[in-house]
Coordinates of N, CA and C in Angstrom, one line a residue:
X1 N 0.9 -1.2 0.0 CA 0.0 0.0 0.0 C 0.9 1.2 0.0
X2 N 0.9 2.0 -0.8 CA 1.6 3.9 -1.0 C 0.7 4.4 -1.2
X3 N 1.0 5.4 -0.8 CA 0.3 7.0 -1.3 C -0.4 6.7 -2.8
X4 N 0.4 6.4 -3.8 CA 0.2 6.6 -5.1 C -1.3 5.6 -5.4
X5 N -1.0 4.3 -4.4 CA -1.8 3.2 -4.5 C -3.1 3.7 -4.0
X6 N -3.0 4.8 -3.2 CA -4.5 5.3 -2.5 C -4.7 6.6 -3.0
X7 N -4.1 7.3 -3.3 CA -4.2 8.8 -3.8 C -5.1 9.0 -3.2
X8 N -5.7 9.3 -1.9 CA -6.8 9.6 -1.0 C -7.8 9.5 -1.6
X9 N -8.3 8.5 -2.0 CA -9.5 7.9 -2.8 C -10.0 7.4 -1.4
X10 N -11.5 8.2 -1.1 CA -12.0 8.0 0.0 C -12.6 6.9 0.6
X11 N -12.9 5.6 -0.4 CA -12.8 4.6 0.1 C -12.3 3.5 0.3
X12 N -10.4 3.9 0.0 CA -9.4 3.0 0.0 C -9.0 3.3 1.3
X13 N -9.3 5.5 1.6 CA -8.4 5.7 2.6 C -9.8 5.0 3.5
X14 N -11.0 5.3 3.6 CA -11.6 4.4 5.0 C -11.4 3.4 5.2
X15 N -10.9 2.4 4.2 CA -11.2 1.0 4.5 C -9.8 1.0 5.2
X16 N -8.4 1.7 5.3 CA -7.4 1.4 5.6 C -7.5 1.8 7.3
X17 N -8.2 3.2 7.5 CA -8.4 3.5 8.9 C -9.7 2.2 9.5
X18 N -10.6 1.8 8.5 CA -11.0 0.7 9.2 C -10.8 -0.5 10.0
X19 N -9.1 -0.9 9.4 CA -8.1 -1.9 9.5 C -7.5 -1.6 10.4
X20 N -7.3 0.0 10.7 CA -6.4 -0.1 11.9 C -7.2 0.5 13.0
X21 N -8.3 0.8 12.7 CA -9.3 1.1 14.0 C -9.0 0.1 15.2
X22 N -8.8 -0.8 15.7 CA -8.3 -1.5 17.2 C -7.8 -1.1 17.9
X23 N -6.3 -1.0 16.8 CA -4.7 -0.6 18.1 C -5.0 0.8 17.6
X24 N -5.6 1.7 16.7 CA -5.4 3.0 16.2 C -5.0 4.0 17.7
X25 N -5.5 4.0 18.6 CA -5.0 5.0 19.8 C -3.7 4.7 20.5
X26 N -3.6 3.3 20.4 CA -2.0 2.9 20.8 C -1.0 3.1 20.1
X27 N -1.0 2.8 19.0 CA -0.2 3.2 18.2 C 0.2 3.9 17.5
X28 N -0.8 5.5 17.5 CA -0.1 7.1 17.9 C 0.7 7.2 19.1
X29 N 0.0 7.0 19.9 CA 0.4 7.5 21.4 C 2.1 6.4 21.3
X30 N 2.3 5.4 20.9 CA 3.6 4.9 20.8 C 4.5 5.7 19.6
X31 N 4.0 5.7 18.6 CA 5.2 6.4 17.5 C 4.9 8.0 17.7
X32 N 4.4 8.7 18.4 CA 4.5 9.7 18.5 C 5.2 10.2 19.9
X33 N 5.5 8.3 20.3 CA 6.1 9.0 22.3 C 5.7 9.6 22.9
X34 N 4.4 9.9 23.3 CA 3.7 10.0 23.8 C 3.1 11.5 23.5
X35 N 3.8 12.3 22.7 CA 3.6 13.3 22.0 C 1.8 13.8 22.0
X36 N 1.4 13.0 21.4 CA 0.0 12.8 20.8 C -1.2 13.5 22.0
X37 N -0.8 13.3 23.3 CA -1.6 13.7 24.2 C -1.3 15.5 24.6
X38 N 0.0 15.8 24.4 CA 0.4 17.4 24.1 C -0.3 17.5 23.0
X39 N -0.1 17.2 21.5 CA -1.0 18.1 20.7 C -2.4 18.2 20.4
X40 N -3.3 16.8 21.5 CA -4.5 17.4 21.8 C -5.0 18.7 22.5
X41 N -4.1 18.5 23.6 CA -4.3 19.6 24.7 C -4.0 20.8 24.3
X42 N -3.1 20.7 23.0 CA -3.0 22.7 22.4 C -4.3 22.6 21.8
X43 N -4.9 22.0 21.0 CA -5.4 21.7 20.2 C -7.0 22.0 20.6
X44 N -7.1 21.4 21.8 CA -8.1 21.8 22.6 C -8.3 23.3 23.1
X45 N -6.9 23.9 23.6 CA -7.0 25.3 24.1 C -6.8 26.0 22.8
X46 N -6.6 25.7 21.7 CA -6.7 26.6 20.6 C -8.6 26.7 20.1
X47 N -9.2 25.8 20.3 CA -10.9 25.8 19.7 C -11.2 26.6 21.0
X48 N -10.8 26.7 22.1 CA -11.3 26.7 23.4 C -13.0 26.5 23.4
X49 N -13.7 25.1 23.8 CA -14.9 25.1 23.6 C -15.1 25.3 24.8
X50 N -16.4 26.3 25.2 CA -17.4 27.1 26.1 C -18.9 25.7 26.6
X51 N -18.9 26.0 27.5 CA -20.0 25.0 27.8 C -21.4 25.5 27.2
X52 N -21.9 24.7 26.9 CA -23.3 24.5 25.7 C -23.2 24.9 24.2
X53 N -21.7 25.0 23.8 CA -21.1 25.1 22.4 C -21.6 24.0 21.8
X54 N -22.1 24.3 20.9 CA -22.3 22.9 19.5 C -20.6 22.6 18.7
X55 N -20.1 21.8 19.0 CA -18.6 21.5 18.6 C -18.6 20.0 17.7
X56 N -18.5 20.2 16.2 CA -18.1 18.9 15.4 C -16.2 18.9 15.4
X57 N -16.2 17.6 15.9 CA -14.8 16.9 16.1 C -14.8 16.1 14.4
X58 N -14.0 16.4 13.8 CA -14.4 16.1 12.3 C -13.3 14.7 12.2
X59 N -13.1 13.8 11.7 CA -11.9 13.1 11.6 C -11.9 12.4 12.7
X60 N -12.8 12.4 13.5 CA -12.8 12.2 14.9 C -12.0 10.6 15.4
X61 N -11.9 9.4 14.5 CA -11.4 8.5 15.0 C -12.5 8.1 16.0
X62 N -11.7 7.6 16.8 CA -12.5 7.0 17.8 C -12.8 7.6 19.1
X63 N -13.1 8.8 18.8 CA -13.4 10.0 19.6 C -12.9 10.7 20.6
X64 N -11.3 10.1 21.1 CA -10.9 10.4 22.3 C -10.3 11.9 22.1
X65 N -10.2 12.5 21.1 CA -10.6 14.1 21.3 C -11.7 14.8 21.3
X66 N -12.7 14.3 21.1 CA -13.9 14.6 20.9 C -14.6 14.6 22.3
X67 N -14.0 13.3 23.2 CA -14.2 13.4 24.9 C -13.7 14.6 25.4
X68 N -12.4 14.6 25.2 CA -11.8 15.8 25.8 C -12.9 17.4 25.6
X69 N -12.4 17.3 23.9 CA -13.4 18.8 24.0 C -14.5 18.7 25.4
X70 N -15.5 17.6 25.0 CA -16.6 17.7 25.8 C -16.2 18.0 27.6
X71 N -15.2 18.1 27.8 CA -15.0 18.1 29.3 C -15.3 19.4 29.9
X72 N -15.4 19.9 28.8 CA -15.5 21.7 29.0 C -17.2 22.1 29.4
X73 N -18.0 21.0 28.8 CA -19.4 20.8 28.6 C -20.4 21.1 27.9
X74 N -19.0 21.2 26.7 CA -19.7 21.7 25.1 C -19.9 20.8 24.5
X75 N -21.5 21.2 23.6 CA -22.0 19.8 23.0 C -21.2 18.9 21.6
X76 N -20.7 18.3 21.8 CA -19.7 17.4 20.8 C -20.3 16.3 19.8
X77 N -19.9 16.6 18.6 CA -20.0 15.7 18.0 C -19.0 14.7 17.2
X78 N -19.1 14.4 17.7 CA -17.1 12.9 16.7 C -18.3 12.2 15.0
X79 N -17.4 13.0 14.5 CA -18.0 12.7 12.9 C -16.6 11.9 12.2
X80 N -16.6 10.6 11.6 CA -15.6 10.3 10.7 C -16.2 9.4 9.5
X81 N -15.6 8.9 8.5 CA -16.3 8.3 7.2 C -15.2 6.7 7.7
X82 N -14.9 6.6 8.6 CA -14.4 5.4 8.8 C -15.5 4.4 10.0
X83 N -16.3 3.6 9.6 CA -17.4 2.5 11.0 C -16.7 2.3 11.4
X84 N -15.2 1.4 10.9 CA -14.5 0.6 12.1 C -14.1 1.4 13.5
X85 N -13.5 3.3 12.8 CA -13.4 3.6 13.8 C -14.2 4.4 14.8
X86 N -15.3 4.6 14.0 CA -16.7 4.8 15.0 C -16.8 3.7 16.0
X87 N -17.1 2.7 15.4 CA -17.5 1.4 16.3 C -16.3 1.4 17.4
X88 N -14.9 1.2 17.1 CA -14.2 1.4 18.2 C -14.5 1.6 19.2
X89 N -14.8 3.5 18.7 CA -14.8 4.5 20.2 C -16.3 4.5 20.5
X90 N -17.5 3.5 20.5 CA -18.5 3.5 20.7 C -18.8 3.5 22.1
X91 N -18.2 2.5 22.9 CA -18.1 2.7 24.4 C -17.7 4.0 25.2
X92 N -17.3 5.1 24.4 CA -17.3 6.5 25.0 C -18.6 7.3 25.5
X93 N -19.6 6.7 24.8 CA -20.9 7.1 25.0 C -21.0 8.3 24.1
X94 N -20.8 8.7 23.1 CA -20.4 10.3 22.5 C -21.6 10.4 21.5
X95 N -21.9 11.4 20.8 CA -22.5 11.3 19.9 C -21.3 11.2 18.8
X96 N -22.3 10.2 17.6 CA -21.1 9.6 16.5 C -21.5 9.7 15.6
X97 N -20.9 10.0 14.2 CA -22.0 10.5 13.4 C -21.0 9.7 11.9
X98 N -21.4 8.8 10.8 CA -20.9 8.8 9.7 C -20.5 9.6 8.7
X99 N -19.6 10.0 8.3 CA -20.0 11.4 7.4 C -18.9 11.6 6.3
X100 N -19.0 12.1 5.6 CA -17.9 12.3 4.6 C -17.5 13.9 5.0
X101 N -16.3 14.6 4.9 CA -15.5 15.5 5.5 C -16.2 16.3 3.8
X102 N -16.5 16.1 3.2 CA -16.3 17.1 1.8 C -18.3 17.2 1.1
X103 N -18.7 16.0 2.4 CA -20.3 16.4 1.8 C -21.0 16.2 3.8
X104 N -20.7 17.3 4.7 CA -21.2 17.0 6.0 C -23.0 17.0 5.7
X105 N -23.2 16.3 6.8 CA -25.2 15.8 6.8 C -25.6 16.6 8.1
X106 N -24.9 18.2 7.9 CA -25.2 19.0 8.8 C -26.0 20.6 7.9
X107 N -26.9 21.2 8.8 CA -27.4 22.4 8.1 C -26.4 23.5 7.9
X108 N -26.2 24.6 7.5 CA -25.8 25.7 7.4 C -25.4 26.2 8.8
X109 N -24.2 26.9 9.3 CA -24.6 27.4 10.8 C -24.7 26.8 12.2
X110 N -24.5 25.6 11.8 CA -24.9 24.4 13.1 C -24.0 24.8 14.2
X111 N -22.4 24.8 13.9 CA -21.6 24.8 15.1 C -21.4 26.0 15.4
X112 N -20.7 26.0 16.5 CA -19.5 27.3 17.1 C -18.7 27.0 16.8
X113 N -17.6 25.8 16.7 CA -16.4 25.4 15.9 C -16.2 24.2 15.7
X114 N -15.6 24.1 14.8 CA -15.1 22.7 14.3 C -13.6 22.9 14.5
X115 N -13.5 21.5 14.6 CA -12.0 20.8 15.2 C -11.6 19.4 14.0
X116 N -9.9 19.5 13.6 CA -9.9 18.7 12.5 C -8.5 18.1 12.6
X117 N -8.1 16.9 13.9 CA -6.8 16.8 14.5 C -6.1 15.4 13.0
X118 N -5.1 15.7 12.3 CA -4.6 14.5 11.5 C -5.3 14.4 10.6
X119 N -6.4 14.7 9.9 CA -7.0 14.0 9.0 C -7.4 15.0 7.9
X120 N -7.0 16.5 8.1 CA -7.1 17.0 6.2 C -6.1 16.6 5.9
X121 N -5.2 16.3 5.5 CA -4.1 15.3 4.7 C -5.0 14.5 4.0
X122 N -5.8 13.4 4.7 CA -6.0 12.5 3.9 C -7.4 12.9 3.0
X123 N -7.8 14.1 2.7 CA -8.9 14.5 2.2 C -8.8 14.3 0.9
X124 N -9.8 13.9 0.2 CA -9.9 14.0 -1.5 C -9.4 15.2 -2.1
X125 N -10.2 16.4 -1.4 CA -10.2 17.6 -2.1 C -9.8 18.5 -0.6
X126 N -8.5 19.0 -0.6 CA -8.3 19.7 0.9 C -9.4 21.1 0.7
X127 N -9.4 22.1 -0.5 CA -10.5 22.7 -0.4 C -11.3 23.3 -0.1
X128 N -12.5 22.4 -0.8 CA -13.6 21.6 -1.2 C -13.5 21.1 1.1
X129 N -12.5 20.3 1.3 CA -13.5 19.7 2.8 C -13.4 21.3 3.6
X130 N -12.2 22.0 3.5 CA -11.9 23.8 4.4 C -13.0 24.3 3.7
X131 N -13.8 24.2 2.7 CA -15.2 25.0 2.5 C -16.4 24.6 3.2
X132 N -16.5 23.0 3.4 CA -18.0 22.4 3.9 C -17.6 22.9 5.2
X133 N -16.2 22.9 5.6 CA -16.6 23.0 7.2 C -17.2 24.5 7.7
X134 N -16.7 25.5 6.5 CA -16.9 27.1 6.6 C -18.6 26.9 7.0
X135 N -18.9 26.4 6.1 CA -20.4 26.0 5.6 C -21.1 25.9 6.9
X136 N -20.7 24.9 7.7 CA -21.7 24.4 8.8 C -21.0 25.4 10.4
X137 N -20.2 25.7 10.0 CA -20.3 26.7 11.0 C -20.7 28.1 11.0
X138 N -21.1 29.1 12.1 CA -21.5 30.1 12.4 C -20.4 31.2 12.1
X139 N -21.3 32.1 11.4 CA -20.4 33.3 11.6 C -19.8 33.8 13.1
X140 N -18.4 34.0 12.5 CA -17.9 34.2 13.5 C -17.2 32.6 14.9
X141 N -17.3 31.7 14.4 CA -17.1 30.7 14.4 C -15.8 30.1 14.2
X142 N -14.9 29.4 15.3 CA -13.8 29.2 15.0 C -13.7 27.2 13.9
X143 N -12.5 27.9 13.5 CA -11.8 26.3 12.7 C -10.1 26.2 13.4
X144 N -9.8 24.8 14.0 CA -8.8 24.9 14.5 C -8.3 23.0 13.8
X145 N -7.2 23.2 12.9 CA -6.5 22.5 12.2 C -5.2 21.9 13.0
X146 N -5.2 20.5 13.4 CA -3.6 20.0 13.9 C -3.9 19.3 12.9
X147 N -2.2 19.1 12.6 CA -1.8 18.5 11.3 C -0.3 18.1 11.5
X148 N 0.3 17.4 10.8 CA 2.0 17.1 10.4 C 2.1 18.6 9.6
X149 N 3.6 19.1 10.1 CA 4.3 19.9 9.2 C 5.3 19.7 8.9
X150 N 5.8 20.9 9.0 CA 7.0 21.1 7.9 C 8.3 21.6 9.1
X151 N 9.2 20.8 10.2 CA 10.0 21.3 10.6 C 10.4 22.6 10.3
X152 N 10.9 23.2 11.4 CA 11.0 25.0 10.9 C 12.6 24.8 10.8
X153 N 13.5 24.2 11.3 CA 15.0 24.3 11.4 C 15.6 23.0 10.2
X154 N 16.3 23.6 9.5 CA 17.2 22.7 8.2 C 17.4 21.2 9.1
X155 N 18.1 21.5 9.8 CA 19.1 20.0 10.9 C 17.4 19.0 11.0
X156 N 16.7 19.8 11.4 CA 15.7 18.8 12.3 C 14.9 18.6 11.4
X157 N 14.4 19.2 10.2 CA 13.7 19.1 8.6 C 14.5 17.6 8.5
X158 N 15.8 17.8 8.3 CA 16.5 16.1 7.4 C 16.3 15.1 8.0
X159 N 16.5 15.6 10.1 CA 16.3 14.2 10.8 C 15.2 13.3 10.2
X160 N 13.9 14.6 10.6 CA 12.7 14.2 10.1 C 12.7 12.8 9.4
X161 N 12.6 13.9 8.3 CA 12.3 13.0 6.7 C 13.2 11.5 6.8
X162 N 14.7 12.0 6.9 CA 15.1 10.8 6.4 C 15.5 9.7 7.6
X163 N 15.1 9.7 9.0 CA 15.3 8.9 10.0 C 14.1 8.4 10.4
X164 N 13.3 9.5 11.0 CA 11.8 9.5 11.9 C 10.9 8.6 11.3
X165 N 10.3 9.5 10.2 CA 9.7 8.5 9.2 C 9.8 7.2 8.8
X166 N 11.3 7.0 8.8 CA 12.0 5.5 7.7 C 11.2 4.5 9.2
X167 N 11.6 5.0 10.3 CA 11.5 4.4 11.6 C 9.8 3.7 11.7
X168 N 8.8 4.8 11.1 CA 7.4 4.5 11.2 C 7.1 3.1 10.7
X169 N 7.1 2.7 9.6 CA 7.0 1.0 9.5 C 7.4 -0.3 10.9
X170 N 8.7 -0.4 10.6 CA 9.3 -1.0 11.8 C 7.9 -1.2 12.9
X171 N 8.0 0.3 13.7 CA 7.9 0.4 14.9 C 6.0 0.2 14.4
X172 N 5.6 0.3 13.7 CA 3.9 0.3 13.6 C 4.0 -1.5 13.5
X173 N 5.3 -1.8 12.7 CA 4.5 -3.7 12.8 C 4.4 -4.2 14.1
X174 N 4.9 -3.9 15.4 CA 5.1 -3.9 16.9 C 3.7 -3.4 17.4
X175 N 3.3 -2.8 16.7 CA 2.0 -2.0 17.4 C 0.6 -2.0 16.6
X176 N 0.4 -2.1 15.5 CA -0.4 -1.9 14.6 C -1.2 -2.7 14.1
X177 N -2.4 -3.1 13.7 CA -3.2 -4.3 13.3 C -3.0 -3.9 11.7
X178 N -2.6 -2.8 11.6 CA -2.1 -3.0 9.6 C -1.2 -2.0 9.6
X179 N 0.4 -2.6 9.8 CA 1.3 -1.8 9.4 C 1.3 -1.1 8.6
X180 N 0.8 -1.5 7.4 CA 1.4 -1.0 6.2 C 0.5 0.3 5.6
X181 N -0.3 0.8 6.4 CA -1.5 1.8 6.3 C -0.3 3.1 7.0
X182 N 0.6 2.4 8.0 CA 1.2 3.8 8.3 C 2.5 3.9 7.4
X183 N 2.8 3.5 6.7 CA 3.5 3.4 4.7 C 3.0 4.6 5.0
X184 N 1.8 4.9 4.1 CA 0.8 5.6 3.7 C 0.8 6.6 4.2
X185 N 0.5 6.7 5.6 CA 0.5 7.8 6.4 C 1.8 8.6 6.8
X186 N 2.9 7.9 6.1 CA 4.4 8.2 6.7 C 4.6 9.4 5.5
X187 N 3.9 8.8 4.1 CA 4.4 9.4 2.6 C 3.6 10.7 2.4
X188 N 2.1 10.7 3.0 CA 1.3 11.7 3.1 C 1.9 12.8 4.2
X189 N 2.7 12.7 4.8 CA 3.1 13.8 5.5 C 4.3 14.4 4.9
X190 N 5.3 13.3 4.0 CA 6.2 14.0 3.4 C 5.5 15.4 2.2
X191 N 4.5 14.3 1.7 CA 4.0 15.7 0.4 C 3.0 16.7 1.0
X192 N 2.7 16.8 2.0 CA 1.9 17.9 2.6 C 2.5 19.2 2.5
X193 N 1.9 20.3 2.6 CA 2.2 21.8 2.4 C 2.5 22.2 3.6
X194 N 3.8 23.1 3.4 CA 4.2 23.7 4.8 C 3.1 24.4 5.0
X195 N 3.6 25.3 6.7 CA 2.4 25.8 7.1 C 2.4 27.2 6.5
X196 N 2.7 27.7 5.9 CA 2.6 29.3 5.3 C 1.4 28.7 3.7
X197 N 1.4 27.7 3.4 CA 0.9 27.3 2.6 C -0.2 26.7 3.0
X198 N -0.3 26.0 4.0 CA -2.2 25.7 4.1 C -2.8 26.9 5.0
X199 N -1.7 27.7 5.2 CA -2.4 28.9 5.9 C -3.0 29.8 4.7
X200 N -2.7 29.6 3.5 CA -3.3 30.3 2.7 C -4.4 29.7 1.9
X201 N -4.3 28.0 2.2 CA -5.4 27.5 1.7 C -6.8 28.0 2.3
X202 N -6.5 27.7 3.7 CA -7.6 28.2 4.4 C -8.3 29.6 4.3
X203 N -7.5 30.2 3.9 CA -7.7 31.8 4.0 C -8.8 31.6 2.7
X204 N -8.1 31.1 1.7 CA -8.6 30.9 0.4 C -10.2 30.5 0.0
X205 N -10.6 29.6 1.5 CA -11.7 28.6 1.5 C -12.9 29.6 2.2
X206 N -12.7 30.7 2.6 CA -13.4 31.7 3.0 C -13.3 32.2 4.9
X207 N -12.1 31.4 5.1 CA -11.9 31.7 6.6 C -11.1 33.0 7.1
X208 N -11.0 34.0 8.2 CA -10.3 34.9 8.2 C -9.0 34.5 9.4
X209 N -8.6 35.8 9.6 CA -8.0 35.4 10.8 C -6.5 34.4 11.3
X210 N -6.4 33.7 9.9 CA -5.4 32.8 9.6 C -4.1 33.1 10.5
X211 N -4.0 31.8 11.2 CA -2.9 32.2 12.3 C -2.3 30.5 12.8
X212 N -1.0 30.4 13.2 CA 0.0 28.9 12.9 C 0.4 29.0 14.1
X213 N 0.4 28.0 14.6 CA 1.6 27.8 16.4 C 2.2 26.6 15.7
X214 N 3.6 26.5 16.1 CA 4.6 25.1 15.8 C 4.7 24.9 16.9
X215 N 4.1 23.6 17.0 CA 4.6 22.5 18.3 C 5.9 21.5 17.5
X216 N 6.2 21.1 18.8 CA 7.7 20.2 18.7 C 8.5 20.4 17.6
X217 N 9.3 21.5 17.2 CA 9.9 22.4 16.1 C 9.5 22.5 14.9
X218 N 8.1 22.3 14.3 CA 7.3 22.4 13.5 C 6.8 20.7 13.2
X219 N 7.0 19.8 13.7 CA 6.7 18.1 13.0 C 5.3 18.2 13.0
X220 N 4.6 19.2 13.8 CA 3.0 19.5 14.0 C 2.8 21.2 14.1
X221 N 1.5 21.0 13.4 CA 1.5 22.7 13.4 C -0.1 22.9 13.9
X222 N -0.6 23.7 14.6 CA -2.0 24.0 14.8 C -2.2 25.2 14.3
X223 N -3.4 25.0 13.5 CA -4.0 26.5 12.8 C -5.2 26.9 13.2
X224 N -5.7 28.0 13.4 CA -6.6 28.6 14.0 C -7.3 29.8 13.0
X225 N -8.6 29.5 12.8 CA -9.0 30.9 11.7 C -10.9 30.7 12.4
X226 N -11.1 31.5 12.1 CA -12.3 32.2 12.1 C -13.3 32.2 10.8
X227 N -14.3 32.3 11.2 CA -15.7 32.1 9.6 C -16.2 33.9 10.2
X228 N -15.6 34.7 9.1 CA -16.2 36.0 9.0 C -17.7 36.7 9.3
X229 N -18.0 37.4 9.7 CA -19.3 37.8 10.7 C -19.8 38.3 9.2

């Protein structure tokens, strides 16, 4: 399985997070060293959701950021186009919703913000999904983006790419119910857009406000923009 072999064809990429829906929370929280649980918690204080907020967790997996938001005692929704990993995180008690990221089965206006941790990468149309989300939220409404980036320092760019990565196979067959999905996931973060570039995507898709924090010297970036009043 590569990149080329899935070209984020949406139902090669579901069926692949369907595969690894089991160990999928273990085996972040392992290849990322435990990393994974810091860039929820920026990630969370970047949407900052308000108690009785309508909040869609988009990409949601198996919802365990989707719990978090709700701790605040904002109303949450964990939406992903993967069952396996719905069904996973079904014992969270959450509301769970099937959905495609590029056609949501929500009205105009619904939320206060949406939250989108790892998963515009794997979009058909990056866009096309930063427009539907514009769509279902409220003016004035935040969008808060964690994603893989683009190291900010030369030295720790090369580690990156040519160590970190190579390492992801290996260490996923130890942990993973389908290694070879994090192939896939390893290649989709090499061709991703630094962050001065999907900051402009977003801008592009009708959001304002466009603004970047680099966690752990850029390997993750959180973006934060606004839906215009």
């Amino acid at each position: 399985m590569s990149r080329a072999d899935l070209d984020r064809d949406p139902r090669a990429v579901a069926a692949m997070f369907d595969d690894v829906a089991r160990r999928y929370d273990l085996a972040n929280t392992v290849l990322s060293l435990g990393l994974d649980r810091y860039w929820r918690e920026v990630t969370r204080r970047a949407l900052s959701p308000a108690s009785g907020e309508r909040i869609l967790d988009l990409a949601a997996g198996t919802g365990v950021s989707t719990g978090e938001f709700a701790r605040s005692g904002a109303k949450c929704v964990a939406a992903d186009f993967s069952f396996g990993m719905l069904s996973a995180g079904y014992s969270r008690g959450l509301p769970m919703v099937a959905a495609d990221a590029l056609s949501l089965p929500f009205a105009d206006g619904t939320f206060d913000g949406v939250a989108m941790l790892f998963g515009l990468r794997n979009l058909a149309d990056t866009a096309a999904g930063l427009r539907e989300m514009a769509r279902v939220v409220r003016p004035g409404g935040r969008l808060v983006i964690c994603e893989f980036s683009t190291p900010t320092r030369q030295a720790l760019r090369a580690v990156y790419r040519n160590l970190a990565l190579r390492a992801v196979p290996p260490v996923a067959r130890a942990v993973s119910s389908n290694p070879d999905a994090y192939v896939y996931l390893a290649e989709s973060i090499l061709a991703w857009p630094d962050q001065p570039r999907l900051a402009a995507e977003i801008g592009r898709a009708g959001w304002s406000e466009v603004a970047w924090r680099d966690l752990t010297g850029g390997i993750v970036a959180v973006h934060r923009a606004v839906k215009p009043a």
